[in-house]
Short mmCIF file of C-alpha atoms in Angstrom, two decimals:
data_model
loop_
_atom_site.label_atom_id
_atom_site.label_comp_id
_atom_site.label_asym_id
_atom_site.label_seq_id
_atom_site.Cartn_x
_atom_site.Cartn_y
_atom_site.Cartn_z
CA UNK A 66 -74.43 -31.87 -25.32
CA UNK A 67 -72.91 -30.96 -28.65
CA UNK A 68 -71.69 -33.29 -31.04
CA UNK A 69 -67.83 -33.71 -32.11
CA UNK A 70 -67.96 -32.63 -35.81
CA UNK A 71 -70.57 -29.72 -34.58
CA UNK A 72 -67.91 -28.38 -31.77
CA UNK A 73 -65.11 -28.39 -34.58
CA UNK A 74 -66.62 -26.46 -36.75
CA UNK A 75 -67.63 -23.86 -34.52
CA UNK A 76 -64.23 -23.40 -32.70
CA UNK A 77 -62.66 -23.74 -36.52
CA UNK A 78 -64.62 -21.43 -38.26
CA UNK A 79 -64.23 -18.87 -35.59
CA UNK A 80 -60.63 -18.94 -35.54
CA UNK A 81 -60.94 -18.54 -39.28
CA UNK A 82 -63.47 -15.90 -39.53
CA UNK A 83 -61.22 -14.41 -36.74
CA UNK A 84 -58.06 -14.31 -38.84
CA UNK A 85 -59.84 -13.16 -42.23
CA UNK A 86 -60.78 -10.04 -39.88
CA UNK A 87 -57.97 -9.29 -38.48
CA UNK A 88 -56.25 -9.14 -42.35
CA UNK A 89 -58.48 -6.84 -43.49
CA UNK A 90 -58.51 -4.58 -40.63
CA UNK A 91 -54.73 -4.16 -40.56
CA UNK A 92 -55.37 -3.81 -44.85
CA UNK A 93 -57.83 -1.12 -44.55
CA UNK A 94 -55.70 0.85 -41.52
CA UNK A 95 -52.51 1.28 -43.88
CA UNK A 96 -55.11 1.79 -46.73
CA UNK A 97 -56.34 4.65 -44.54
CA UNK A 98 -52.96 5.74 -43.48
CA UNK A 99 -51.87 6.20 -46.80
CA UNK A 100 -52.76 8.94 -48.04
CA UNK A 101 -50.90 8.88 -51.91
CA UNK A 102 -52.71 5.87 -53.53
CA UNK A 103 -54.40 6.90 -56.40
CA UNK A 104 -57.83 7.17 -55.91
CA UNK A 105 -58.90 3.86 -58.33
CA UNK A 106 -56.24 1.75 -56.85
CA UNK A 107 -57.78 2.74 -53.06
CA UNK A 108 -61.55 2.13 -55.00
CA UNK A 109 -60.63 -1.48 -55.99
CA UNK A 110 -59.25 -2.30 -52.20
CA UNK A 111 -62.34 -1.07 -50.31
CA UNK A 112 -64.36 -2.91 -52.22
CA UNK A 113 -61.68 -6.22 -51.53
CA UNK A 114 -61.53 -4.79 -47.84
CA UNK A 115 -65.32 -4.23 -47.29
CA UNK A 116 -66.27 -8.06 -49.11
CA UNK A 117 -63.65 -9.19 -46.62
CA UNK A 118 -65.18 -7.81 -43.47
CA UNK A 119 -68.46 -9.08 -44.40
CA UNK A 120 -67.60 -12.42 -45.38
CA UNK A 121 -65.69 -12.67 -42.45
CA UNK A 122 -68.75 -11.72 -40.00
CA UNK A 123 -70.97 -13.85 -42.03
CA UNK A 124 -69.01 -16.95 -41.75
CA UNK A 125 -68.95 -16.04 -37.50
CA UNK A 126 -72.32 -15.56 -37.56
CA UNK A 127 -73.76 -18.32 -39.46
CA UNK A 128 -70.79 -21.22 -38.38
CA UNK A 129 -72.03 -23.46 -41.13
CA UNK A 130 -70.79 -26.66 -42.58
CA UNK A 131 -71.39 -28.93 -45.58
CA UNK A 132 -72.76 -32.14 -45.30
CA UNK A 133 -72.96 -34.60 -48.74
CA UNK A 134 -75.68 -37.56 -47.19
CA UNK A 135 -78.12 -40.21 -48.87
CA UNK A 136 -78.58 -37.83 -51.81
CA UNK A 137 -78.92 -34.10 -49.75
CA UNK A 138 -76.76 -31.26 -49.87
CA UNK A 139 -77.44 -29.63 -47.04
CA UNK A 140 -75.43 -26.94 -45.10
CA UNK A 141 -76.54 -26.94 -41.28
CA UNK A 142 -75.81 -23.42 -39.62
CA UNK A 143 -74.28 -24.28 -35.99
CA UNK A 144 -74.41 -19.95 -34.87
CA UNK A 145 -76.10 -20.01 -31.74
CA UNK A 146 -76.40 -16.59 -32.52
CA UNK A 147 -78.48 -16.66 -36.12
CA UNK A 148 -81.09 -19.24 -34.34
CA UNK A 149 -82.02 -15.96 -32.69
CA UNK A 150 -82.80 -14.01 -35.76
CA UNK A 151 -86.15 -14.50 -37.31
CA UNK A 152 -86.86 -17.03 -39.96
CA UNK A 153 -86.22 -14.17 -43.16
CA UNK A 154 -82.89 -13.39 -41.81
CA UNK A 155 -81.96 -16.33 -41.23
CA UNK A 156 -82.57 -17.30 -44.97
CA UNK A 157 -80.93 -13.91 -45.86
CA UNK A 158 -78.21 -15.00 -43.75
CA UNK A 159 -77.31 -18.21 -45.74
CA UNK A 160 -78.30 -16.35 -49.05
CA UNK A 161 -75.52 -13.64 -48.29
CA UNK A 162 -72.87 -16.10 -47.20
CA UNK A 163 -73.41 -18.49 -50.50
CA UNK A 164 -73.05 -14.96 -52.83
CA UNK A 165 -70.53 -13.77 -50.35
CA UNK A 166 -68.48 -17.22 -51.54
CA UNK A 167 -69.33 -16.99 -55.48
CA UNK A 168 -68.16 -13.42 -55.03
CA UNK A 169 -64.55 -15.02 -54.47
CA UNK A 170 -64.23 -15.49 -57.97
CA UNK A 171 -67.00 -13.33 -59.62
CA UNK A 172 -64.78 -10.10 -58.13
CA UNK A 173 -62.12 -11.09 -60.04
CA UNK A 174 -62.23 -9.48 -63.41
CA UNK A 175 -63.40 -5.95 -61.55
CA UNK A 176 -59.48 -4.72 -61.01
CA UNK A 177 -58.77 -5.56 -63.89
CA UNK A 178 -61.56 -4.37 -65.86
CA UNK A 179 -60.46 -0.87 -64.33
CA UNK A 180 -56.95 -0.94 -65.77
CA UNK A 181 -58.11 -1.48 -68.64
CA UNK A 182 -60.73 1.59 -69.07
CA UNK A 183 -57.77 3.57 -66.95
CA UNK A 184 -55.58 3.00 -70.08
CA UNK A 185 -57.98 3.36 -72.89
CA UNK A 186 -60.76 5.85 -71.34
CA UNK A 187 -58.68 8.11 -69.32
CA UNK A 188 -61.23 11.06 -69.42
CA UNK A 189 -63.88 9.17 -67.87
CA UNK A 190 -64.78 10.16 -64.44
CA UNK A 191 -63.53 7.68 -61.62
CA UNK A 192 -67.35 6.82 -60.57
CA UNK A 193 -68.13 5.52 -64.39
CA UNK A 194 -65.03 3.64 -64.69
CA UNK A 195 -65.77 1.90 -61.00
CA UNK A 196 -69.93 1.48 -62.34
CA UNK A 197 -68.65 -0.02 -65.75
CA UNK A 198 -65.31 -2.09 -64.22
CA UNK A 199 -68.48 -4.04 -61.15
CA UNK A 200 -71.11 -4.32 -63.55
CA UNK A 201 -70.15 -7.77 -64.67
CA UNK A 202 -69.96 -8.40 -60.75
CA UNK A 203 -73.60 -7.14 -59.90
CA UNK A 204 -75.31 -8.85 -62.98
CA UNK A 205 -73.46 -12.03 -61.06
CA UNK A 206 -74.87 -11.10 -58.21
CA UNK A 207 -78.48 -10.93 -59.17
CA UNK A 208 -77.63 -13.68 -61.14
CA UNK A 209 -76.96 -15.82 -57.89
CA UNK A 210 -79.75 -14.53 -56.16
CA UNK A 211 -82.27 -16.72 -58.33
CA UNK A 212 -80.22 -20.33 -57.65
CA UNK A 213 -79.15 -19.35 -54.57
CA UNK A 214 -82.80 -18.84 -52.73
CA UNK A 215 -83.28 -22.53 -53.72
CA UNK A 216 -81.54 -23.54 -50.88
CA UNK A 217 -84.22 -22.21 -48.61
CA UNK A 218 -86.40 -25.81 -47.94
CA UNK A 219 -89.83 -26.37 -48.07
CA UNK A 220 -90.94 -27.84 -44.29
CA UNK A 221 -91.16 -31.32 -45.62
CA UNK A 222 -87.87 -31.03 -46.90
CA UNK A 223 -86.06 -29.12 -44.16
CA UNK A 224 -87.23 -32.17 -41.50
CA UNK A 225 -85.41 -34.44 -44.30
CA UNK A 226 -82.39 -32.53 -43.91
CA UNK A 227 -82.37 -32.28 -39.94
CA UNK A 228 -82.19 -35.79 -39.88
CA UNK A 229 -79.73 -36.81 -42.53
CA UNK A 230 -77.23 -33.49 -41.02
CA UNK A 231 -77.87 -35.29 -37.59
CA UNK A 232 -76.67 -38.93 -39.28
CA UNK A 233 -73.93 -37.78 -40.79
CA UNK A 234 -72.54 -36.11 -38.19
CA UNK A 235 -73.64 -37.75 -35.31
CA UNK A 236 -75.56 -34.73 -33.62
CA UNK A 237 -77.14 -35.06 -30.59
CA UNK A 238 -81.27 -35.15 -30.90
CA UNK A 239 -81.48 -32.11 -28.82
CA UNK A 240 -78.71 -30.11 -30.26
CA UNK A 241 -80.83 -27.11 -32.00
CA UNK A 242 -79.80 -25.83 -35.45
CA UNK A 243 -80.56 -24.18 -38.88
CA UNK A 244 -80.25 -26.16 -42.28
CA UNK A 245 -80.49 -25.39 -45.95
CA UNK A 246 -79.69 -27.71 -48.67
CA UNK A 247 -80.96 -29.27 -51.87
CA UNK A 248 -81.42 -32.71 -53.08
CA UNK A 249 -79.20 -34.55 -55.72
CA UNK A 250 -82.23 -35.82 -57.58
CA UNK A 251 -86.05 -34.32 -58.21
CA UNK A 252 -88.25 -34.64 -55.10
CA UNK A 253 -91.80 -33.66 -54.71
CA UNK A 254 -91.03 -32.43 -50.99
CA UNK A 255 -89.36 -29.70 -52.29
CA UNK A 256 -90.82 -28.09 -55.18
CA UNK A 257 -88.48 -30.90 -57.74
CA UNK A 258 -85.80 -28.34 -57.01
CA UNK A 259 -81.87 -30.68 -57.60
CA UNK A 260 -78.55 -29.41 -56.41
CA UNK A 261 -77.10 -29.86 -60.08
CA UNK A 262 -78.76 -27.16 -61.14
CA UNK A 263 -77.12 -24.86 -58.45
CA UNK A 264 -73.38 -26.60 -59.32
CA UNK A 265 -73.60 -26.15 -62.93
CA UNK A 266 -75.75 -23.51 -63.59
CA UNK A 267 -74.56 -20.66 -60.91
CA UNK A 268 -71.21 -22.33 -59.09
CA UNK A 269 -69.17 -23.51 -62.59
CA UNK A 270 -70.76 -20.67 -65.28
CA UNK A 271 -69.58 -17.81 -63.20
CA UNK A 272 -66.44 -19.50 -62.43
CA UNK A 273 -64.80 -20.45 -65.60
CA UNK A 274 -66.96 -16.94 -67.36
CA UNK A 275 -65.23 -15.34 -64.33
CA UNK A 276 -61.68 -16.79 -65.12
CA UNK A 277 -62.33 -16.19 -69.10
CA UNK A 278 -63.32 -12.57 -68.97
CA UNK A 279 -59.97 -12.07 -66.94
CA UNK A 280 -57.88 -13.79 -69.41
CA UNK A 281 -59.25 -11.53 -72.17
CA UNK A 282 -58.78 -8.28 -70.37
CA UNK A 283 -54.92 -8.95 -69.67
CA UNK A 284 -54.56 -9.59 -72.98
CA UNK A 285 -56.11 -6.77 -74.46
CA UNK A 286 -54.04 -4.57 -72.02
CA UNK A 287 -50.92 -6.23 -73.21
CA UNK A 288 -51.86 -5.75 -76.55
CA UNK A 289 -53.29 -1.74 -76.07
CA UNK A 290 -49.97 -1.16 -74.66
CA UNK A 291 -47.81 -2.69 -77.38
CA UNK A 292 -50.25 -1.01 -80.12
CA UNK A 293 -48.73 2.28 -78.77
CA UNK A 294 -44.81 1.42 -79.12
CA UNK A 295 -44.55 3.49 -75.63
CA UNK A 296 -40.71 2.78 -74.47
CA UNK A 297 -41.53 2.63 -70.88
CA UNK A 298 -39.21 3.50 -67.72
CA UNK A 299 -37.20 0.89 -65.70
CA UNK A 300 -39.56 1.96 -62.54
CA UNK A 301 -42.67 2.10 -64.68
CA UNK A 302 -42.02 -1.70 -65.99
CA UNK A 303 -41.67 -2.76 -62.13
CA UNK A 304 -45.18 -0.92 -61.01
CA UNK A 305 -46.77 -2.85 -64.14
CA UNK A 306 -45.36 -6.94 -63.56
CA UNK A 307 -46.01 -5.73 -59.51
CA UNK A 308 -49.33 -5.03 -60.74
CA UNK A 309 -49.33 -8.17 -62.91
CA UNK A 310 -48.32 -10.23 -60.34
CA UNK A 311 -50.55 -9.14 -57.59
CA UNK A 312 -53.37 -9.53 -60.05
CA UNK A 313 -52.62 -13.03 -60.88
CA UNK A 314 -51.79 -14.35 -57.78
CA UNK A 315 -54.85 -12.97 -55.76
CA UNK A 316 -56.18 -15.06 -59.11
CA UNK A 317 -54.58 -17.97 -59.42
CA UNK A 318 -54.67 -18.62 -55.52
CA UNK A 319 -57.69 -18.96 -54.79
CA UNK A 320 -58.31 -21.48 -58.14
CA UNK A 321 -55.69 -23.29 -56.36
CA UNK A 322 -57.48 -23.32 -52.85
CA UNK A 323 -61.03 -23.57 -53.99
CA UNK A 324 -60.20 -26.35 -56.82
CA UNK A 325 -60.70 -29.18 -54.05
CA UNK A 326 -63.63 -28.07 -52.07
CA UNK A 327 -65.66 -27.26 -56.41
CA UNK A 328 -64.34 -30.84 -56.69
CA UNK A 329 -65.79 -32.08 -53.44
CA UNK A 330 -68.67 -29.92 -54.47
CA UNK A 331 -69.23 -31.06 -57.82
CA UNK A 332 -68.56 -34.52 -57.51
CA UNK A 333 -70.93 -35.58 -55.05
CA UNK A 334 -74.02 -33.64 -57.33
CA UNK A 335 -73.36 -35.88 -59.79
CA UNK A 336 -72.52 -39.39 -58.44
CA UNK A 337 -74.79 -38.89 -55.14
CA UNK A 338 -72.18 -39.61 -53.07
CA UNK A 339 -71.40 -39.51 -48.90
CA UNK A 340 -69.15 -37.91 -48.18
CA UNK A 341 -69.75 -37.92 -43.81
CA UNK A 342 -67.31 -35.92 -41.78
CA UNK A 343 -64.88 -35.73 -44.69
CA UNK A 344 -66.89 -32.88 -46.24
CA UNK A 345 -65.47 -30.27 -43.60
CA UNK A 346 -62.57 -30.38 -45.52
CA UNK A 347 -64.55 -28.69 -47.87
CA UNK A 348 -65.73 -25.75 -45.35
CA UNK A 349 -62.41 -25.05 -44.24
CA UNK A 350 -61.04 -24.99 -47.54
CA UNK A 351 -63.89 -22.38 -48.75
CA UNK A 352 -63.03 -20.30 -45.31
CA UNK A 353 -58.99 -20.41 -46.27
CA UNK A 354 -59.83 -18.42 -49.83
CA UNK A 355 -60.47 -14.80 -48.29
CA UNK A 356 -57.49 -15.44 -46.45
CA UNK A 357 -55.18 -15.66 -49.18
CA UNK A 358 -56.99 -12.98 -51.29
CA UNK A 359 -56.35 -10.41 -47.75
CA UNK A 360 -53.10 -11.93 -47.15
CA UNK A 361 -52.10 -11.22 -51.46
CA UNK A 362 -53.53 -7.41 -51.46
CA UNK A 363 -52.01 -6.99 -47.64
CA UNK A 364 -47.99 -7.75 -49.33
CA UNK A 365 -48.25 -5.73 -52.10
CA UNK A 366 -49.61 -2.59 -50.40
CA UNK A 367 -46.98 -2.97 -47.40
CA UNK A 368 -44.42 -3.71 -50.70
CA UNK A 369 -45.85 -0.67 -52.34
CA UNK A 370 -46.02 1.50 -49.14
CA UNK A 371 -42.38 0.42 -48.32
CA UNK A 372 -40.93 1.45 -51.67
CA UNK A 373 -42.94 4.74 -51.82
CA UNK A 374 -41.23 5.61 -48.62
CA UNK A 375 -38.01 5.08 -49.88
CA UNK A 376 -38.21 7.51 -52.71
CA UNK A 377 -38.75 11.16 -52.43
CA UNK A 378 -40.71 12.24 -55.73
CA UNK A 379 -39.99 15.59 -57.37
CA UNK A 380 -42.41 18.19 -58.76
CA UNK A 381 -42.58 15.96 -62.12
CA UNK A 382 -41.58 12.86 -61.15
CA UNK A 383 -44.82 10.12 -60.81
CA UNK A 384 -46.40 9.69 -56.76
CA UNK A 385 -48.85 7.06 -57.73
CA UNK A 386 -48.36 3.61 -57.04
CA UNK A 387 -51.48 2.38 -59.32
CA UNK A 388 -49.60 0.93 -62.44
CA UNK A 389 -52.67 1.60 -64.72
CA UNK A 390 -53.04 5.22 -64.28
CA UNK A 391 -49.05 5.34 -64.95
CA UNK A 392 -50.12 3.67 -68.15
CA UNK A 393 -53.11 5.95 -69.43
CA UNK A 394 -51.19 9.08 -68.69
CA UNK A 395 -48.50 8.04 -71.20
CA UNK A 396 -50.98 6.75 -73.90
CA UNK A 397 -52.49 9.47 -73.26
CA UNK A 398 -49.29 11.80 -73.14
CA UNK A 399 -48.35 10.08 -77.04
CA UNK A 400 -51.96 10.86 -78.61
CA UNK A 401 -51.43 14.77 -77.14
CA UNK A 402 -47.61 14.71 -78.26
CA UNK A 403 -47.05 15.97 -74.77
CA UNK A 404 -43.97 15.27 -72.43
CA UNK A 405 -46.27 15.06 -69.89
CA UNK A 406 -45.33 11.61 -67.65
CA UNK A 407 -47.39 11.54 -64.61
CA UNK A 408 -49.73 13.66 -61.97
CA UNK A 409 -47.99 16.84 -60.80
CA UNK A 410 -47.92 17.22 -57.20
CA UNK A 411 -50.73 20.30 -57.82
CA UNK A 412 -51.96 17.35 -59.47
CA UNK A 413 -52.18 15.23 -56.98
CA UNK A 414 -52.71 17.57 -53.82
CA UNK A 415 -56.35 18.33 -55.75
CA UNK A 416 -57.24 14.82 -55.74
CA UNK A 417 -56.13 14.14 -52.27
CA UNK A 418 -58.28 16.80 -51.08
CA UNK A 419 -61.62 15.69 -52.73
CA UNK A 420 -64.14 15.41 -50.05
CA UNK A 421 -64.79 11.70 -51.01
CA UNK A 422 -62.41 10.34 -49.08
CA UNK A 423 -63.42 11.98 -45.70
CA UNK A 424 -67.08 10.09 -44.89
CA UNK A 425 -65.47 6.71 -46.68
CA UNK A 426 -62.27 6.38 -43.76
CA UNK A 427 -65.03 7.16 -41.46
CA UNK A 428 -67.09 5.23 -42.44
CA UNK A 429 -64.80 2.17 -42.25
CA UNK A 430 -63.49 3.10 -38.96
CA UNK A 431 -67.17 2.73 -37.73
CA UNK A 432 -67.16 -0.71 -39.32
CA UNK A 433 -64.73 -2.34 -38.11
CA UNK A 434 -64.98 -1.35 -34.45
CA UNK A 435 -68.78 -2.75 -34.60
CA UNK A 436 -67.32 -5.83 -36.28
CA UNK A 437 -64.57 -6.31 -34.10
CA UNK A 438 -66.61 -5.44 -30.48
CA UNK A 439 -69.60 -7.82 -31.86
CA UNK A 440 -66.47 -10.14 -32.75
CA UNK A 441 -65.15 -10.72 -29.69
CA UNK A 442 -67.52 -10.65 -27.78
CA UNK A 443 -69.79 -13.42 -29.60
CA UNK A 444 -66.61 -15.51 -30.40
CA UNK A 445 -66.64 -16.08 -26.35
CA UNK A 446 -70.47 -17.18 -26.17
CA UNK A 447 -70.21 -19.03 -29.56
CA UNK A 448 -67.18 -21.38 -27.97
CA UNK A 449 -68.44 -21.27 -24.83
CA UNK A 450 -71.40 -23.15 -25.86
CA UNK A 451 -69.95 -24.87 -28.52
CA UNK A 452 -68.06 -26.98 -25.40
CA UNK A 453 -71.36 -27.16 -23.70
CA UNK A 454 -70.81 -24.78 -20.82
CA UNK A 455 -73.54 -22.69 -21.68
CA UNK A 456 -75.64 -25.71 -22.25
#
């Protein structure tokens, strides 16, 4: 028979997982439907969309927790569903999941970073700007990679962990599971490998360099804008603080969100705390962040789709909802001394027909009816024997 805490987090964590995947599959239908987003704006979503849907099937998969105990971090994965998998996935499983949570924060400065080279390097192609905007995100990445395959034990030290995960949360001797984890302080049993160095070496670097190289790139867009003395429209003003303000809430949000489960996080490394039950708080918290993000980027494309309908654009008049391409065309329109002010519609009926666009709806179609079949369908068997029916 399953334990309590183990049965919570598996119906929790479903419903959770559930909802992050039903965000982002409304998000990337009216993504799809749309067909006059400009082609970076719909770049930077997919990638938000696609690191939703993944992080949302990895969380259903896995149905981990995180358990502070006698001096372990450990994080015990209750999927019935990954004990199944052999013993690399399984690692790659928790691997992917751990990035797939760093990569709340460590996406951040990407959007951003693409305004930016959209108002300064204009004549770039799209598929630069994109490399150059991620490549802070995919040196974090392999950056993670080297902490984050610590948590894969040695044998002594995964028994260690089985037991105190057990103790703390009062799981039954036969319940079956997968745990990873590290200890607060240098043991032999597993290679003198410490938790501390995960917190403060991967979890707070990326997140305050994260946070920092976000700050510096809306400044220097403020100030690239001002350096121009460009007397922008009423309209264009709006698209920019909308832009502004989706950026820093999808921003500020999660800091706000993930604060408390870093602390919980943190904390604990350092004093050697236990924490017991109490650190679930800390998994649901961590599940809630992609949530917000989806829910954020969901408002202000229904808010942009909404007032796109409601105006009907002339031949000259801008169609393009992405604030920083509004901005490069007029720097770019005052270093030409050219009344240009946005995409004609020949303009923009060429870039609606490129061919890219074709294979990457498709391909997201495909990807979210697998998700959402595999979904439902293991959501059913996951609760089924998280209540013991299956047992």
């Amino acid at each position: 028979m399953s334990s309590h805490w183990s049965t919570v987090t598996r119906v929790v964590t479903v419903c959770e997982s559930s909802i992050i995947f039903f965000i982002y599959g409304i998000f990337l239908y009216l993504l799809a439907k749309n067909t006059k987003v400009s082609q970076s704006f719909q770049l930077v979503l997919i990638i938000v969309a696609v690191h939703g849907l993944l992080y949302a099937f990895n969380i259903w998969l896995v149905l981990s927790a995180h358990v502070f105990h006698h001096g372990h971090f450990s994080v015990p994965l209750y999927g019935p569903l990954v004990q199944l998998l052999p013993k690399f996935m399984q690692d790659m499983s928790m691997i992917c999941l751990t990035i797939f949570s760093y990569l709340i924060w460590q996406l951040i400065p990407g959007p951003c970073l693409m305004q930016y080279l959209a108002l300064t390097r204009p004549q770039l192609n799209i598929y630069y700007r994109l490399l150059i905007s991620y490549a802070i995100t995919i040196f974090f990445v392999v950056y993670d990679y080297f902490f984050v395959r610590e948590l894969v034990p040695t044998p002594e030290y995964e028994r260690i962990i089985q037991n105190t995960s057990r103790e703390a949360f009062d799981i039954d001797p036969n319940e079956k599971f997968v745990v990873y984890g590290l200890p607060f302080g240098r043991m032999p049993e597993n290679d003198n490998r410490t938790c501390i160095t995960l917190a403060l070496g991967c979890v707070v670097s990326t997140y305050f360099a994260s946070y920092l190289i976000f700050g510096a790139i809306i400044l220097m867009i403020r100030r690239h804008l001002k350096s121009f003395g460009v007397k922008l429209s009423e309209k264009t003003l709006k698209m920019e603080n909308a832009f502004y303000k989706m950026q820093l809430l999808q921003s500020i949000l999660p800091v706000v969100v993930i604060s408390f489960p870093i602390a919980v996080f943190i904390i604990p490394s350092i004093t050697s705390s236990d924490l017991g039950p109490a650190t679930l708080s800390m998994t649901f918290s961590v599940w809630m962040v992609p949530m917000v993000q989806g829910s954020v980027f969901l408002y202000y494309l229904r808010t942009a789709l909404r007032n796109q309908k409601s105006s009907q654009p002339r031949p000259q008049q801008m169609s393009d909802i992405d604030a920083c391409e509004v901005a490069s065309v007029q720097c770019e329109s005052v270093r030409l001394r050219k009344p240009k002010l946005g995409l004609s519609q020949e303009e923009l009926d060429k870039m609606l027909k490129s061919s890219f666009w074709k294979p990457m709806r498709a391909l997201c179609f495909v990807l979210y009816w697998a998700i959402l079949a595999a979904l439902i369908t293991g959501s059913v068997l996951i609760v089924l024997f998280g209540i013991g029916v299956l047992e």
